[in-house]
PDB file of C-alpha atoms in Angstrom:
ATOM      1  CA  UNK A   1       5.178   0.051  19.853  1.00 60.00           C
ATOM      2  CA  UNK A   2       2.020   1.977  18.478  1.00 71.00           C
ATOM      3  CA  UNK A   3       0.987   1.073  14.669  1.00 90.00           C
ATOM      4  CA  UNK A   4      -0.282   3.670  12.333  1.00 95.00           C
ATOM      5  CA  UNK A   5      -3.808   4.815  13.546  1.00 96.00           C
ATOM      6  CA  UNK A   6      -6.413   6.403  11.325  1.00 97.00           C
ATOM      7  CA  UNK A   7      -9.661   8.040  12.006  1.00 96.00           C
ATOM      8  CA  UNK A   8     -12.461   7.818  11.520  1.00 97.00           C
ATOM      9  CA  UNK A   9     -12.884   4.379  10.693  1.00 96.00           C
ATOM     10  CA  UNK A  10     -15.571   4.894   8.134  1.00 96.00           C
ATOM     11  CA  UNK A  11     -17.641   8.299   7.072  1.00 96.00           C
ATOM     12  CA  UNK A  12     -20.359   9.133   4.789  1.00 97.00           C
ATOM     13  CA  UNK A  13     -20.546  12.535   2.609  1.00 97.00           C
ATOM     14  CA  UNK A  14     -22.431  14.209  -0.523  1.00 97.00           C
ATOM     15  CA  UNK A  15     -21.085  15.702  -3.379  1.00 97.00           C
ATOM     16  CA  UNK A  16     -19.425  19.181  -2.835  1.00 97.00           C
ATOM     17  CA  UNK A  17     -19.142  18.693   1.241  1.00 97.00           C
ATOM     18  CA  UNK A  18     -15.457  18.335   2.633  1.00 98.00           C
ATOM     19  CA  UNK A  19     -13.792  15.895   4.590  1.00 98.00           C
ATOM     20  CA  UNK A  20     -10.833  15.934   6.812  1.00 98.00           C
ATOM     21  CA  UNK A  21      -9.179  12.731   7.478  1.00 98.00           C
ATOM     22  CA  UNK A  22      -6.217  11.524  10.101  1.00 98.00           C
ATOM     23  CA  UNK A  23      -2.983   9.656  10.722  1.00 97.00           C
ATOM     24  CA  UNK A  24      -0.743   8.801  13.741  1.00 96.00           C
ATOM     25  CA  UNK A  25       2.484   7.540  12.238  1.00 94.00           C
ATOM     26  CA  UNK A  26       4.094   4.928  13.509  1.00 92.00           C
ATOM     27  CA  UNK A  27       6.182   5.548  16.239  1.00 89.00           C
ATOM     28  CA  UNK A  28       9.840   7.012  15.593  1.00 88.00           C
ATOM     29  CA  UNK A  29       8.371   7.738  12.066  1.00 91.00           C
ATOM     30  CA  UNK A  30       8.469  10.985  10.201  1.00 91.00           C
ATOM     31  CA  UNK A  31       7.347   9.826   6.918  1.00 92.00           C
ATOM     32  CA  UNK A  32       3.512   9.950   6.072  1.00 94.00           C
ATOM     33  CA  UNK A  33       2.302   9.092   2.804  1.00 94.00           C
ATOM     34  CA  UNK A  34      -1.168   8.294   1.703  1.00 97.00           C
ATOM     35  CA  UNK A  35      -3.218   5.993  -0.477  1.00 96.00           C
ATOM     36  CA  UNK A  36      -6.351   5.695  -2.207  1.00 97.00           C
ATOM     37  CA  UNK A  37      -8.103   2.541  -3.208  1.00 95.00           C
ATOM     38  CA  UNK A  38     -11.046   2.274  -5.112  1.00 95.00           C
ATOM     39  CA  UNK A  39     -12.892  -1.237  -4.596  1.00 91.00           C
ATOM     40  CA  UNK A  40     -11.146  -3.650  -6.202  1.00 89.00           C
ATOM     41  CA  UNK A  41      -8.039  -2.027  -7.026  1.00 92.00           C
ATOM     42  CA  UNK A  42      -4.718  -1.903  -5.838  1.00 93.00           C
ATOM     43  CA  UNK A  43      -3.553   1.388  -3.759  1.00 95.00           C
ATOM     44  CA  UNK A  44      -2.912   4.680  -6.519  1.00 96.00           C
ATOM     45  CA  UNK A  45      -0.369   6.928  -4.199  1.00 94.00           C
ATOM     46  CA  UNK A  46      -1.666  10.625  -3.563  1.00 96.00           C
ATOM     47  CA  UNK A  47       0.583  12.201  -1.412  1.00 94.00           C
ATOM     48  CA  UNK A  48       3.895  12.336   1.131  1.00 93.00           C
ATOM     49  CA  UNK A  49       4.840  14.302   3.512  1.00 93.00           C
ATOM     50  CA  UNK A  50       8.142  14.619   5.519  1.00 90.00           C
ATOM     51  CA  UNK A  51       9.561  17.396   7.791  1.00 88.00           C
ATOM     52  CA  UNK A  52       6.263  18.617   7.445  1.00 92.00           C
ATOM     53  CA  UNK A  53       6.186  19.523   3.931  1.00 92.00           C
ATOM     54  CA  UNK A  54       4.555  17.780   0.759  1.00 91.00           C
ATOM     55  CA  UNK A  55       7.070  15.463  -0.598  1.00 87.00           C
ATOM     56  CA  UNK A  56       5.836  13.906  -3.589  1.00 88.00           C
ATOM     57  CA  UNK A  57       2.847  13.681  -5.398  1.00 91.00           C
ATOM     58  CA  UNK A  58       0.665  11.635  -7.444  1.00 91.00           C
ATOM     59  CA  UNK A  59      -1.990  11.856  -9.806  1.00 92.00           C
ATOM     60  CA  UNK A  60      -4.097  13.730  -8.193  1.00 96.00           C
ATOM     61  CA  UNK A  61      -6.291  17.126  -8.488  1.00 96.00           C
ATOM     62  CA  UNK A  62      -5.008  20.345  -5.920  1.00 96.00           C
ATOM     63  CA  UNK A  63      -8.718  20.180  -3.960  1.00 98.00           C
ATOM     64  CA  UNK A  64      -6.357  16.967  -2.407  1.00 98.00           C
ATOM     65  CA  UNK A  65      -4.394  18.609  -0.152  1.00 97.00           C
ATOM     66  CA  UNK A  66      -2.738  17.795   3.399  1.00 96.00           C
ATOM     67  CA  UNK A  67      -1.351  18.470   6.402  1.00 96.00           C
ATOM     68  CA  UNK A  68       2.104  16.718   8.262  1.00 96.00           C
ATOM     69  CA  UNK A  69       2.371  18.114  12.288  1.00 95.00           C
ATOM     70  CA  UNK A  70       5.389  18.499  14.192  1.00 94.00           C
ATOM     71  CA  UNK A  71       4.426  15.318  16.070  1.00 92.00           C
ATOM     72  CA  UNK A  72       4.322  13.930  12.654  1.00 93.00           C
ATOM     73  CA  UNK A  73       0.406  12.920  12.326  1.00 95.00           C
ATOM     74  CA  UNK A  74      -1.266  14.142   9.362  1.00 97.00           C
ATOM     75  CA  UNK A  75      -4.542  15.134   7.570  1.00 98.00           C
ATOM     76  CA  UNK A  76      -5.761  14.438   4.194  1.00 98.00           C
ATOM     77  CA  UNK A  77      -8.254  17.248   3.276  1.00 98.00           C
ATOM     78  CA  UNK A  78     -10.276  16.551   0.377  1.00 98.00           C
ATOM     79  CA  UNK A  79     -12.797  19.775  -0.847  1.00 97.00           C
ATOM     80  CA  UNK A  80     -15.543  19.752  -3.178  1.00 97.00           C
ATOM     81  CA  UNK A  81     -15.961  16.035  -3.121  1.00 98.00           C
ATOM     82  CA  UNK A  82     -17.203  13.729  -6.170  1.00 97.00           C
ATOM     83  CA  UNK A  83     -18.551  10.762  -6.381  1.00 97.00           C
ATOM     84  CA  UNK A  84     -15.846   8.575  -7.513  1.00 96.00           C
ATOM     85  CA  UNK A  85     -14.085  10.089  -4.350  1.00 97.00           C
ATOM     86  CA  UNK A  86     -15.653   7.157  -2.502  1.00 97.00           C
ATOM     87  CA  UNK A  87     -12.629   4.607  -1.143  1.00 97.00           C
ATOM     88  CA  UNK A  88     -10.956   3.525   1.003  1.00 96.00           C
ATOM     89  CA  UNK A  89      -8.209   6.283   2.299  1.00 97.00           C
ATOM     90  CA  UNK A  90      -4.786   4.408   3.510  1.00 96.00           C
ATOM     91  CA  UNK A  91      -2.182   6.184   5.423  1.00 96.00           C
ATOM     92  CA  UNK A  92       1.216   4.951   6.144  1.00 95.00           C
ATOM     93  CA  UNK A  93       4.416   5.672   7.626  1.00 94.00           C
ATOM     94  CA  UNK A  94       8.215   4.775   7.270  1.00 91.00           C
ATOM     95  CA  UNK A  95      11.482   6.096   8.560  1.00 88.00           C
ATOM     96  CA  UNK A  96      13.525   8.438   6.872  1.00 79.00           C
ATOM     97  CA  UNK A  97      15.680   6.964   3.975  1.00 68.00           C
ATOM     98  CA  UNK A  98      15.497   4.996   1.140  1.00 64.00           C
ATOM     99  CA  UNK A  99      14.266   1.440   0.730  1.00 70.00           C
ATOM    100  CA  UNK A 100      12.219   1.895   4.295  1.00 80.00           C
ATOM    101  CA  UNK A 101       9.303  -0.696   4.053  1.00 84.00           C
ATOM    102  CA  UNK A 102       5.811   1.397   4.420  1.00 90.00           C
ATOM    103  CA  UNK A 103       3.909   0.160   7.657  1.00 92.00           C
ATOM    104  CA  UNK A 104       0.039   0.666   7.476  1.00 94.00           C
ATOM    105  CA  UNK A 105      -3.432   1.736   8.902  1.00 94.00           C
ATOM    106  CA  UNK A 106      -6.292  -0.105   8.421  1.00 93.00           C
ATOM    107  CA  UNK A 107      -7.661   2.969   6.342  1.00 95.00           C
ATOM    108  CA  UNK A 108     -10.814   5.582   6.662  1.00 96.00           C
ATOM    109  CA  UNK A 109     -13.439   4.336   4.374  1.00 96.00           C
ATOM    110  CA  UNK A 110     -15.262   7.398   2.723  1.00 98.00           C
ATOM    111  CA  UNK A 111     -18.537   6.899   1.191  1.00 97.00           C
ATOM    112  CA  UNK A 112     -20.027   9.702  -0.929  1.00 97.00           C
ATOM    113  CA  UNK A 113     -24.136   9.867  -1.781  1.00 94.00           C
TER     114      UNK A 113
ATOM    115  CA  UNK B   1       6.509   5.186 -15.955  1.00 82.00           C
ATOM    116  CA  UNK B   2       7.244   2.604 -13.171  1.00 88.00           C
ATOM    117  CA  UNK B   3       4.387  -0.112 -12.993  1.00 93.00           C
ATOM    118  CA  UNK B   4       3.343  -3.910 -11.626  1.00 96.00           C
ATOM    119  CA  UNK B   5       1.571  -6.401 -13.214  1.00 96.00           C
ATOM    120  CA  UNK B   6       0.372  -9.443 -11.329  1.00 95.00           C
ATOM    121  CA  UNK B   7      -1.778 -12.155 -12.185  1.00 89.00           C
ATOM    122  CA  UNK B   8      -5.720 -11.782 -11.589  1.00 86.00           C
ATOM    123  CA  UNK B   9      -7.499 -13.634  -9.650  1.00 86.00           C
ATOM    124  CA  UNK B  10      -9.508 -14.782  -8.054  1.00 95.00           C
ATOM    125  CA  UNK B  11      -7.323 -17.604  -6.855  1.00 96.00           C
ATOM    126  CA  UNK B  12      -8.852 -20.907  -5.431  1.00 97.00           C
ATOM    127  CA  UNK B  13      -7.082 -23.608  -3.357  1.00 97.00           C
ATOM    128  CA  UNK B  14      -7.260 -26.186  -1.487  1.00 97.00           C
ATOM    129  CA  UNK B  15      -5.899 -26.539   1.964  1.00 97.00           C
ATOM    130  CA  UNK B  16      -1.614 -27.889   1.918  1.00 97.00           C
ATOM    131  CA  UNK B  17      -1.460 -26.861  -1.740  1.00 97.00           C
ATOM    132  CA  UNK B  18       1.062 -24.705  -3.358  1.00 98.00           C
ATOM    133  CA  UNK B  19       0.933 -21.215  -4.414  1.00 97.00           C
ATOM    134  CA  UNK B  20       2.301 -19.133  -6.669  1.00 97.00           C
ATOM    135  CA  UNK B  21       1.546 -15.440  -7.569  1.00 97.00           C
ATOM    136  CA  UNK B  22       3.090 -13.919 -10.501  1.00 97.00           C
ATOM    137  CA  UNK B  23       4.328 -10.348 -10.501  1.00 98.00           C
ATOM    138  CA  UNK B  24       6.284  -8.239 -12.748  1.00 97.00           C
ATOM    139  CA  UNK B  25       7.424  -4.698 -12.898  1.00 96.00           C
ATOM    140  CA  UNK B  26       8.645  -2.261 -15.069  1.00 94.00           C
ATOM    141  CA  UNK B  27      10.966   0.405 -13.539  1.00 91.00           C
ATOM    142  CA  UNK B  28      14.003   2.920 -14.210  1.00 83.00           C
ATOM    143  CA  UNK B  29      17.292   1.647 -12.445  1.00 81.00           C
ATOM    144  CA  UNK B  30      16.644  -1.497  -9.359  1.00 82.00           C
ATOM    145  CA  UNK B  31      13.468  -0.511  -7.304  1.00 90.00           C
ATOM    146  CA  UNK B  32      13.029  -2.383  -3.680  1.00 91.00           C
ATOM    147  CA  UNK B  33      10.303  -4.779  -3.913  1.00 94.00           C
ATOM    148  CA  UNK B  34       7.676  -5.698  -1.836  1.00 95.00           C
ATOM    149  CA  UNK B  35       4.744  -8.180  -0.998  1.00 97.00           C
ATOM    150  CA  UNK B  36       1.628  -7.193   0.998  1.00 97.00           C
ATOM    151  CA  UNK B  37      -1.614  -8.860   2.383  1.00 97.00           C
ATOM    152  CA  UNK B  38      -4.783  -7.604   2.714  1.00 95.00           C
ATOM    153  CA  UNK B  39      -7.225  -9.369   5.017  1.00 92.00           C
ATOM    154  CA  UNK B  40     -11.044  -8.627   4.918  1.00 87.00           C
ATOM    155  CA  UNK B  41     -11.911  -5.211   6.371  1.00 83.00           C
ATOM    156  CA  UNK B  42      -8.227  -4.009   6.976  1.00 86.00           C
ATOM    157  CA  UNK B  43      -5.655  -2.125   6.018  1.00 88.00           C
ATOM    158  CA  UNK B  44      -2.374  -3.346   4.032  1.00 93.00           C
ATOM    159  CA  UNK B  45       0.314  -5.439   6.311  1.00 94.00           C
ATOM    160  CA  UNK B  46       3.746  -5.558   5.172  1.00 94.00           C
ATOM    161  CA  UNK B  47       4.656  -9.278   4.388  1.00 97.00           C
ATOM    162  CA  UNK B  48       7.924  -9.191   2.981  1.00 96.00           C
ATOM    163  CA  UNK B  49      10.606  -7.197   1.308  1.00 94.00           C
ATOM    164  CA  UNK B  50      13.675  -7.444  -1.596  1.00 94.00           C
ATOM    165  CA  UNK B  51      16.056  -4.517  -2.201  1.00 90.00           C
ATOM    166  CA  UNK B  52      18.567  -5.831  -4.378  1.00 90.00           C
ATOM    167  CA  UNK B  53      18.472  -8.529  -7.048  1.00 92.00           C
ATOM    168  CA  UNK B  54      18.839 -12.154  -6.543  1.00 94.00           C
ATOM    169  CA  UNK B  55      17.498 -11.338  -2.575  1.00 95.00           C
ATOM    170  CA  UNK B  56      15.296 -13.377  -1.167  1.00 97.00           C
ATOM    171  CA  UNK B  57      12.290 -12.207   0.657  1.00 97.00           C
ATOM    172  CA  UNK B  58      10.678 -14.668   3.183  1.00 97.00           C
ATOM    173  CA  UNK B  59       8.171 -14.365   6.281  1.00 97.00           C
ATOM    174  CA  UNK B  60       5.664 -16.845   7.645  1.00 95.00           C
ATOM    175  CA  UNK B  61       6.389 -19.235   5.091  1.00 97.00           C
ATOM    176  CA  UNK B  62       6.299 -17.219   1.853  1.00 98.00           C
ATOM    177  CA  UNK B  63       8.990 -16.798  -0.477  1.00 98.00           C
ATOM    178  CA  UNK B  64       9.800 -13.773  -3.410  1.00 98.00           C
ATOM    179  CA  UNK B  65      12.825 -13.812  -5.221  1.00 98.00           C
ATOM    180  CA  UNK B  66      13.690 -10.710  -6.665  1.00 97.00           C
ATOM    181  CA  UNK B  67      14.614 -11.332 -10.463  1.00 96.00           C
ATOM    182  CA  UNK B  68      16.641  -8.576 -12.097  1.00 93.00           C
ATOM    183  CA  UNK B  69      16.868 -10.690 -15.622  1.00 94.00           C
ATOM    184  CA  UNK B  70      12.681 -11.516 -15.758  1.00 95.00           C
ATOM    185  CA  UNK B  71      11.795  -8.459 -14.038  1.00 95.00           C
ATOM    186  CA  UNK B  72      10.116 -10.737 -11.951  1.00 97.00           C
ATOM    187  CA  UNK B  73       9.117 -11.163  -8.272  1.00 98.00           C
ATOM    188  CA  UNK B  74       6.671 -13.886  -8.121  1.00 98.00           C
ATOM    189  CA  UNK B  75       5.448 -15.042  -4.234  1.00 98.00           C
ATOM    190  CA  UNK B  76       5.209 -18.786  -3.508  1.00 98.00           C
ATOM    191  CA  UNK B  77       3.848 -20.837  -0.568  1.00 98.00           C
ATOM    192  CA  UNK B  78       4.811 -24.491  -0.555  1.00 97.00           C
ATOM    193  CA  UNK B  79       1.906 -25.333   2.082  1.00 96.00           C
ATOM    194  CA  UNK B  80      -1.475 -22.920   2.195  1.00 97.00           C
ATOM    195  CA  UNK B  81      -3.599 -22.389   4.787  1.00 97.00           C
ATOM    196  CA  UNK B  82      -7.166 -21.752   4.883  1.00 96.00           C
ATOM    197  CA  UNK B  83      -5.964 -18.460   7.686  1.00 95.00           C
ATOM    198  CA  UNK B  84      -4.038 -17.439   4.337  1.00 97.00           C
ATOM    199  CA  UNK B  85      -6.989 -16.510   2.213  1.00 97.00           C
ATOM    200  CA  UNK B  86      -6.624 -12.604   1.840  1.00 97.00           C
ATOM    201  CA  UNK B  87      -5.611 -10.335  -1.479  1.00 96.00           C
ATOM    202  CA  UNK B  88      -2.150 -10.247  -1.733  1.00 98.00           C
ATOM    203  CA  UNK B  89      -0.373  -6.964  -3.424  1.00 97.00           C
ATOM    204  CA  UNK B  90       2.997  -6.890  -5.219  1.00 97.00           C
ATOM    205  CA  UNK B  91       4.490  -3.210  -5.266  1.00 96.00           C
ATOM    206  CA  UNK B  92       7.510  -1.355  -5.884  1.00 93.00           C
ATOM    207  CA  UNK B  93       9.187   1.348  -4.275  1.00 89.00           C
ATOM    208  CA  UNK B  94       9.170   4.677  -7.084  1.00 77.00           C
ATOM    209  CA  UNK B  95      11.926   7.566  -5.885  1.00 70.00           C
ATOM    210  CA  UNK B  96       9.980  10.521  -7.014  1.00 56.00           C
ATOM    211  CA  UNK B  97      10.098  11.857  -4.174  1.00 51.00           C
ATOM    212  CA  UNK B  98      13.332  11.714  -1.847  1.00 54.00           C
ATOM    213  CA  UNK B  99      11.123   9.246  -0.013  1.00 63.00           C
ATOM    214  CA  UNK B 100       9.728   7.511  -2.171  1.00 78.00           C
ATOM    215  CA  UNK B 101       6.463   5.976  -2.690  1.00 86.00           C
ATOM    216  CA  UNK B 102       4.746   2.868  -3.616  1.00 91.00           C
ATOM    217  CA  UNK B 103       3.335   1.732  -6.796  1.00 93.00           C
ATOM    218  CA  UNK B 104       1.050  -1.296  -6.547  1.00 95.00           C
ATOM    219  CA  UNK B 105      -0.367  -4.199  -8.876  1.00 96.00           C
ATOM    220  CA  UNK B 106      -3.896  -4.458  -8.571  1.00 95.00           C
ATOM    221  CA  UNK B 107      -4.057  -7.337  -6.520  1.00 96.00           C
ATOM    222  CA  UNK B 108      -4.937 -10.775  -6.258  1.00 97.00           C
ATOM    223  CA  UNK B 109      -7.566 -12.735  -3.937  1.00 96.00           C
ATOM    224  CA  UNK B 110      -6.116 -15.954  -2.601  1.00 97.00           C
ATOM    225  CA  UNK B 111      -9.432 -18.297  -1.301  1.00 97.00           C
ATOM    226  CA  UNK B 112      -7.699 -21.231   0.460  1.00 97.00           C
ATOM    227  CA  UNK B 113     -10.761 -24.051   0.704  1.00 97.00           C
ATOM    228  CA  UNK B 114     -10.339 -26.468   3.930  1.00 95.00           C
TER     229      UNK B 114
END
């Protein structure tokens, strides 16, 4: 069984660029949500997707924005980037239903100059 | 809002001791509850899991109960191991979405000293 992959593994930006980010899900899952975690912090939930549409949001401004794919991978886009964009980016993925435990990546770390 | 508080770290122990890590939560109707690990460089690993009050949690030796009266959900360890040190995350599960999504304490560091 294949575990959430992410890519790239780490990436370096300047303010204003744009960055695209991805996720495999976890086998047999169609549930992608994703995280962002500032050092030292726990993860603040941006987004979900399922069925290929957004499915929840967080607190979060619209230049966040993603993507879900009939295979059920996934994209984080993030435009007009900032400084205190730099984190590390989690994505993880769950089968449908409630109380479905959330299985991991081990994250994109985005650094912004 | 829904939110987790767990004790701060950083925590320091020696090898065989015993752990505890506090966590509370504040949340509209019973949320599932969950425990995570963090080791150095990766990403979050599920370590265990509580859906219903008075359930018990357990995996690889650790132990949550989930308290409905405390709103409590504190993890314990009788016997720590140095391959234990990581930053361990309490979080609940928020229906906002049909889905749901997790809402996280901030985490605590666990050193365990040989």
């Amino acid at each position: 069984e294949t575990g959430v992959t992410q890519s790239p593994t780490h990436l370096i930006k300047t303010r204003g660029q744009q960055v695209t980010l991805r996720c495999s899900s976890q086998s047999g899952h169609n549930t992608v949500s994703w995280y962002q975690q500032a050092l030292g912090q726990g993860p603040q939930f941006i987004f979900q997707y399922y069925r290929e549409e957004e499915n929840g949001r967080g607190n979060f401004p619209p230049r966040f924005s993603g993507l879900q794919f009939p295979n059920y991978s996934s994209e984080l886009n993030v435009n007009a980037l900032e400084l205190d964009d730099s984190a590390l980016y989690l994505c993880a993925s769950s089968l449908e239903g409630g109380n479905q435990p959330q299985h991991f990546g081990d994250g994109t770390r985005l650094s912004i100059l | 809002g829904n939110s987790v508080t767990q004790m701060e770290g950083p925590v320091t122990l020696s090898e065989e001791a015993f752990l505890t890590i506090n966590c509370t939560y504040t949340a509209t109707g019973y949320p599932s509850l969950f425990w995570y690990v963090q080791y150095p460089g990766e990403g979050l690993q599920l370590l265990l899991k509580a859906t219903k009050a008075d359930d018990k949690g357990s995996n690889k030796g650790f132990e949550a109960t989930y308290r409905k009266e405390t709103t409590s959900f504190h993890l314990e360890k009788g016997s720590v191991q140095v391959s234990d040190s990581a930053v361990y995350f309490c979080a609940l599960l928020s229906y906002g979405g049909s889905q749901g999504n997790l809402i996280f304490g901030k985490g605590t560091k666990l050193s365990v000293k040989p």
